[in-house]
Amino acid sequence: MNELEELRALVREVIRDVLPKGLPVTETVNLWTDQDLAAFVNRLLDLDPDQVEELRSGRKRFRLASPPALPVRASAANGAERAGESTPVRRIERGAVTEAVIRAAARAGERLVLGRAAVLTPLARDRARASGVPIEKER
């Protein structure tokens, strides 16, 4: 065995010692409704002892899926409804808001609320004005 092969064998041995069951596994979970949460909790309660140990050791991890842009009812401010307040809202937390997004919001009769990490393209801004789609940017 040459030096390179010996070094590779040592690295493999160290990796096996440090990560006896392999690399951590991350599962994306959707927790958009109370039913989703209840199903997830029940799934965790039904884990066998080996799976519980994987969770405790960090070899099994969970991450939340990005929620879809679902329309939600906006709340009225100070008990009085403002113009457009009864319009469904599409929240966009991050990414580029394009003309296609504006077209879809116009067809659905939605107004847009953009999170801090969302960027409105100039063409999308023009389309929103022309289509009458209200846009609110969170600060």
PDB file of C-alpha atoms in Angstrom:
ATOM      1  CA  MET A   1       0.000   0.000   0.000  1.00  0.00           C
ATOM      2  CA  ASN A   2       1.369   3.428  -0.886  1.00  0.00           C
ATOM      3  CA  GLU A   3       1.107   6.487   1.353  1.00  0.00           C
ATOM      4  CA  LEU A   4      -1.999   7.828  -0.345  1.00  0.00           C
ATOM      5  CA  GLU A   5      -3.887   4.555   0.111  1.00  0.00           C
ATOM      6  CA  GLU A   6      -2.782   4.374   3.757  1.00  0.00           C
ATOM      7  CA  LEU A   7      -3.983   7.940   4.322  1.00  0.00           C
ATOM      8  CA  ARG A   8      -7.353   7.147   2.725  1.00  0.00           C
ATOM      9  CA  ALA A   9      -7.719   4.048   4.901  1.00  0.00           C
ATOM     10  CA  LEU A  10      -6.988   6.116   8.030  1.00  0.00           C
ATOM     11  CA  VAL A  11      -9.514   8.782   7.010  1.00  0.00           C
ATOM     12  CA  ARG A  12     -12.177   6.113   6.390  1.00  0.00           C
ATOM     13  CA  GLU A  13     -11.466   4.599   9.812  1.00  0.00           C
ATOM     14  CA  VAL A  14     -11.752   7.979  11.545  1.00  0.00           C
ATOM     15  CA  ILE A  15     -15.022   8.706   9.739  1.00  0.00           C
ATOM     16  CA  ARG A  16     -16.418   5.327  10.805  1.00  0.00           C
ATOM     17  CA  ASP A  17     -15.421   6.069  14.412  1.00  0.00           C
ATOM     18  CA  VAL A  18     -16.850   9.586  14.454  1.00  0.00           C
ATOM     19  CA  LEU A  19     -19.997   8.795  12.454  1.00  0.00           C
ATOM     20  CA  PRO A  20     -20.745   5.185  13.298  1.00  0.00           C
ATOM     21  CA  LYS A  21     -24.117   5.201  11.555  1.00  0.00           C
ATOM     22  CA  GLY A  22     -23.249   7.541   8.700  1.00  0.00           C
ATOM     23  CA  LEU A  23     -23.966  11.168   7.997  1.00  0.00           C
ATOM     24  CA  PRO A  24     -26.911  12.959   9.573  1.00  0.00           C
ATOM     25  CA  VAL A  25     -30.207  12.626   7.731  1.00  0.00           C
ATOM     26  CA  THR A  26     -32.434  15.688   7.392  1.00  0.00           C
ATOM     27  CA  GLU A  27     -36.114  15.216   6.648  1.00  0.00           C
ATOM     28  CA  THR A  28     -38.266  18.093   5.465  1.00  0.00           C
ATOM     29  CA  VAL A  29     -41.651  18.208   7.156  1.00  0.00           C
ATOM     30  CA  ASN A  30     -44.800  20.145   6.264  1.00  0.00           C
ATOM     31  CA  LEU A  31     -46.511  21.570   9.341  1.00  0.00           C
ATOM     32  CA  TRP A  32     -49.027  23.902   7.733  1.00  0.00           C
ATOM     33  CA  THR A  33     -52.103  22.822   9.655  1.00  0.00           C
ATOM     34  CA  ASP A  34     -52.976  21.545  13.107  1.00  0.00           C
ATOM     35  CA  GLN A  35     -53.617  18.129  11.537  1.00  0.00           C
ATOM     36  CA  ASP A  36     -50.086  18.109  10.060  1.00  0.00           C
ATOM     37  CA  LEU A  37     -48.650  18.900  13.485  1.00  0.00           C
ATOM     38  CA  ALA A  38     -50.729  16.214  15.200  1.00  0.00           C
ATOM     39  CA  ALA A  39     -49.683  13.601  12.635  1.00  0.00           C
ATOM     40  CA  PHE A  40     -46.015  14.555  13.057  1.00  0.00           C
ATOM     41  CA  VAL A  41     -46.197  14.331  16.858  1.00  0.00           C
ATOM     42  CA  ASN A  42     -47.910  10.934  16.633  1.00  0.00           C
ATOM     43  CA  ARG A  43     -45.174   9.759  14.290  1.00  0.00           C
ATOM     44  CA  LEU A  44     -42.526  10.846  16.807  1.00  0.00           C
ATOM     45  CA  LEU A  45     -44.335   9.086  19.646  1.00  0.00           C
ATOM     46  CA  ASP A  46     -44.351   5.846  17.637  1.00  0.00           C
ATOM     47  CA  LEU A  47     -40.577   5.771  17.010  1.00  0.00           C
ATOM     48  CA  ASP A  48     -38.666   2.707  18.123  1.00  0.00           C
ATOM     49  CA  PRO A  49     -35.745   3.139  20.596  1.00  0.00           C
ATOM     50  CA  ASP A  50     -33.095   3.126  17.836  1.00  0.00           C
ATOM     51  CA  GLN A  51     -34.859   5.938  15.992  1.00  0.00           C
ATOM     52  CA  VAL A  52     -35.230   7.916  19.231  1.00  0.00           C
ATOM     53  CA  GLU A  53     -31.480   7.577  19.786  1.00  0.00           C
ATOM     54  CA  GLU A  54     -30.848   8.874  16.247  1.00  0.00           C
ATOM     55  CA  LEU A  55     -32.951  11.934  17.082  1.00  0.00           C
ATOM     56  CA  ARG A  56     -31.198  12.545  20.389  1.00  0.00           C
ATOM     57  CA  SER A  57     -27.729  12.160  18.897  1.00  0.00           C
ATOM     58  CA  GLY A  58     -28.488  14.517  16.014  1.00  0.00           C
ATOM     59  CA  ARG A  59     -28.143  11.891  13.281  1.00  0.00           C
ATOM     60  CA  LYS A  60     -31.803  12.447  12.413  1.00  0.00           C
ATOM     61  CA  ARG A  61     -32.920  16.040  11.935  1.00  0.00           C
ATOM     62  CA  PHE A  62     -36.022  17.831  10.752  1.00  0.00           C
ATOM     63  CA  ARG A  63     -36.453  21.034   8.861  1.00  0.00           C
ATOM     64  CA  LEU A  64     -39.638  22.904   8.036  1.00  0.00           C
ATOM     65  CA  ALA A  65     -40.728  23.069   4.427  1.00  0.00           C
ATOM     66  CA  SER A  66     -41.296  26.522   3.004  1.00  0.00           C
ATOM     67  CA  PRO A  67     -44.980  27.292   3.181  1.00  0.00           C
ATOM     68  CA  PRO A  68     -46.794  27.828  -0.085  1.00  0.00           C
ATOM     69  CA  ALA A  69     -48.114  31.268  -0.884  1.00  0.00           C
ATOM     70  CA  LEU A  70     -51.614  30.644   0.405  1.00  0.00           C
ATOM     71  CA  PRO A  71     -54.212  33.382   0.476  1.00  0.00           C
ATOM     72  CA  VAL A  72     -55.196  34.397   3.995  1.00  0.00           C
ATOM     73  CA  ARG A  73     -57.666  36.957   5.238  1.00  0.00           C
ATOM     74  CA  ALA A  74     -56.098  40.184   6.390  1.00  0.00           C
ATOM     75  CA  SER A  75     -57.168  41.590   9.746  1.00  0.00           C
ATOM     76  CA  ALA A  76     -58.840  44.958  10.047  1.00  0.00           C
ATOM     77  CA  ALA A  77     -56.868  47.760  11.656  1.00  0.00           C
ATOM     78  CA  ASN A  78     -58.508  49.591  14.587  1.00  0.00           C
ATOM     79  CA  GLY A  79     -61.779  47.741  13.986  1.00  0.00           C
ATOM     80  CA  ALA A  80     -62.435  49.510  10.666  1.00  0.00           C
ATOM     81  CA  GLU A  81     -61.756  47.899   7.336  1.00  0.00           C
ATOM     82  CA  ARG A  82     -59.473  49.789   4.987  1.00  0.00           C
ATOM     83  CA  ALA A  83     -59.936  49.642   1.236  1.00  0.00           C
ATOM     84  CA  GLY A  84     -58.814  46.263  -0.050  1.00  0.00           C
ATOM     85  CA  GLU A  85     -58.664  44.787   3.429  1.00  0.00           C
ATOM     86  CA  SER A  86     -61.137  42.038   2.521  1.00  0.00           C
ATOM     87  CA  THR A  87     -58.906  41.021  -0.403  1.00  0.00           C
ATOM     88  CA  PRO A  88     -57.029  37.716   0.023  1.00  0.00           C
ATOM     89  CA  VAL A  89     -53.339  38.149   0.784  1.00  0.00           C
ATOM     90  CA  ARG A  90     -50.448  36.284  -0.804  1.00  0.00           C
ATOM     91  CA  ARG A  91     -47.337  36.441   1.389  1.00  0.00           C
ATOM     92  CA  ILE A  92     -43.959  36.107  -0.274  1.00  0.00           C
ATOM     93  CA  GLU A  93     -41.157  35.825   2.258  1.00  0.00           C
ATOM     94  CA  ARG A  94     -38.116  35.744  -0.016  1.00  0.00           C
ATOM     95  CA  GLY A  95     -36.918  35.625  -3.575  1.00  0.00           C
ATOM     96  CA  ALA A  96     -37.708  37.599  -6.691  1.00  0.00           C
ATOM     97  CA  VAL A  97     -41.288  38.674  -7.270  1.00  0.00           C
ATOM     98  CA  THR A  98     -41.687  38.573 -11.028  1.00  0.00           C
ATOM     99  CA  GLU A  99     -44.294  39.692 -13.536  1.00  0.00           C
ATOM    100  CA  ALA A 100     -45.674  36.121 -13.574  1.00  0.00           C
ATOM    101  CA  VAL A 101     -46.343  36.301  -9.817  1.00  0.00           C
ATOM    102  CA  ILE A 102     -48.153  39.611 -10.298  1.00  0.00           C
ATOM    103  CA  ARG A 103     -50.256  38.152 -13.133  1.00  0.00           C
ATOM    104  CA  ALA A 104     -51.257  35.200 -10.939  1.00  0.00           C
ATOM    105  CA  ALA A 105     -52.143  37.538  -8.046  1.00  0.00           C
ATOM    106  CA  ALA A 106     -54.229  39.704 -10.383  1.00  0.00           C
ATOM    107  CA  ARG A 107     -56.143  36.656 -11.680  1.00  0.00           C
ATOM    108  CA  ALA A 108     -56.789  35.478  -8.110  1.00  0.00           C
ATOM    109  CA  GLY A 109     -57.759  38.964  -6.911  1.00  0.00           C
ATOM    110  CA  GLU A 110     -55.010  38.949  -4.282  1.00  0.00           C
ATOM    111  CA  ARG A 111     -52.866  41.643  -2.809  1.00  0.00           C
ATOM    112  CA  LEU A 112     -49.201  40.914  -2.078  1.00  0.00           C
ATOM    113  CA  VAL A 113     -47.313  41.261   1.184  1.00  0.00           C
ATOM    114  CA  LEU A 114     -43.565  40.987   0.666  1.00  0.00           C
ATOM    115  CA  GLY A 115     -41.205  39.892   3.423  1.00  0.00           C
ATOM    116  CA  ARG A 116     -37.851  41.525   4.077  1.00  0.00           C
ATOM    117  CA  ALA A 117     -35.988  39.119   1.776  1.00  0.00           C
ATOM    118  CA  ALA A 118     -38.403  39.489  -1.153  1.00  0.00           C
ATOM    119  CA  VAL A 119     -37.373  41.653  -4.110  1.00  0.00           C
ATOM    120  CA  LEU A 120     -39.855  43.202  -6.524  1.00  0.00           C
ATOM    121  CA  THR A 121     -38.538  43.439 -10.088  1.00  0.00           C
ATOM    122  CA  PRO A 122     -39.144  46.698 -11.979  1.00  0.00           C
ATOM    123  CA  LEU A 123     -41.266  44.912 -14.592  1.00  0.00           C
ATOM    124  CA  ALA A 124     -43.345  43.326 -11.816  1.00  0.00           C
ATOM    125  CA  ARG A 125     -43.862  46.750 -10.211  1.00  0.00           C
ATOM    126  CA  ASP A 126     -45.120  48.128 -13.548  1.00  0.00           C
ATOM    127  CA  ARG A 127     -47.422  45.121 -14.047  1.00  0.00           C
ATOM    128  CA  ALA A 128     -48.802  45.533 -10.504  1.00  0.00           C
ATOM    129  CA  ARG A 129     -49.647  49.187 -11.158  1.00  0.00           C
ATOM    130  CA  ALA A 130     -51.283  48.356 -14.479  1.00  0.00           C
ATOM    131  CA  SER A 131     -53.220  45.405 -13.009  1.00  0.00           C
ATOM    132  CA  GLY A 132     -54.232  47.172  -9.803  1.00  0.00           C
ATOM    133  CA  VAL A 133     -52.492  44.628  -7.544  1.00  0.00           C
ATOM    134  CA  PRO A 134     -51.718  46.285  -4.184  1.00  0.00           C
ATOM    135  CA  ILE A 135     -48.242  45.513  -2.815  1.00  0.00           C
ATOM    136  CA  GLU A 136     -47.124  46.008   0.776  1.00  0.00           C
ATOM    137  CA  LYS A 137     -43.457  45.639   1.733  1.00  0.00           C
ATOM    138  CA  GLU A 138     -42.715  44.663   5.355  1.00  0.00           C
ATOM    139  CA  ARG A 139     -39.923  46.601   6.992  1.00  0.00           C
TER     140      ARG A 139
END
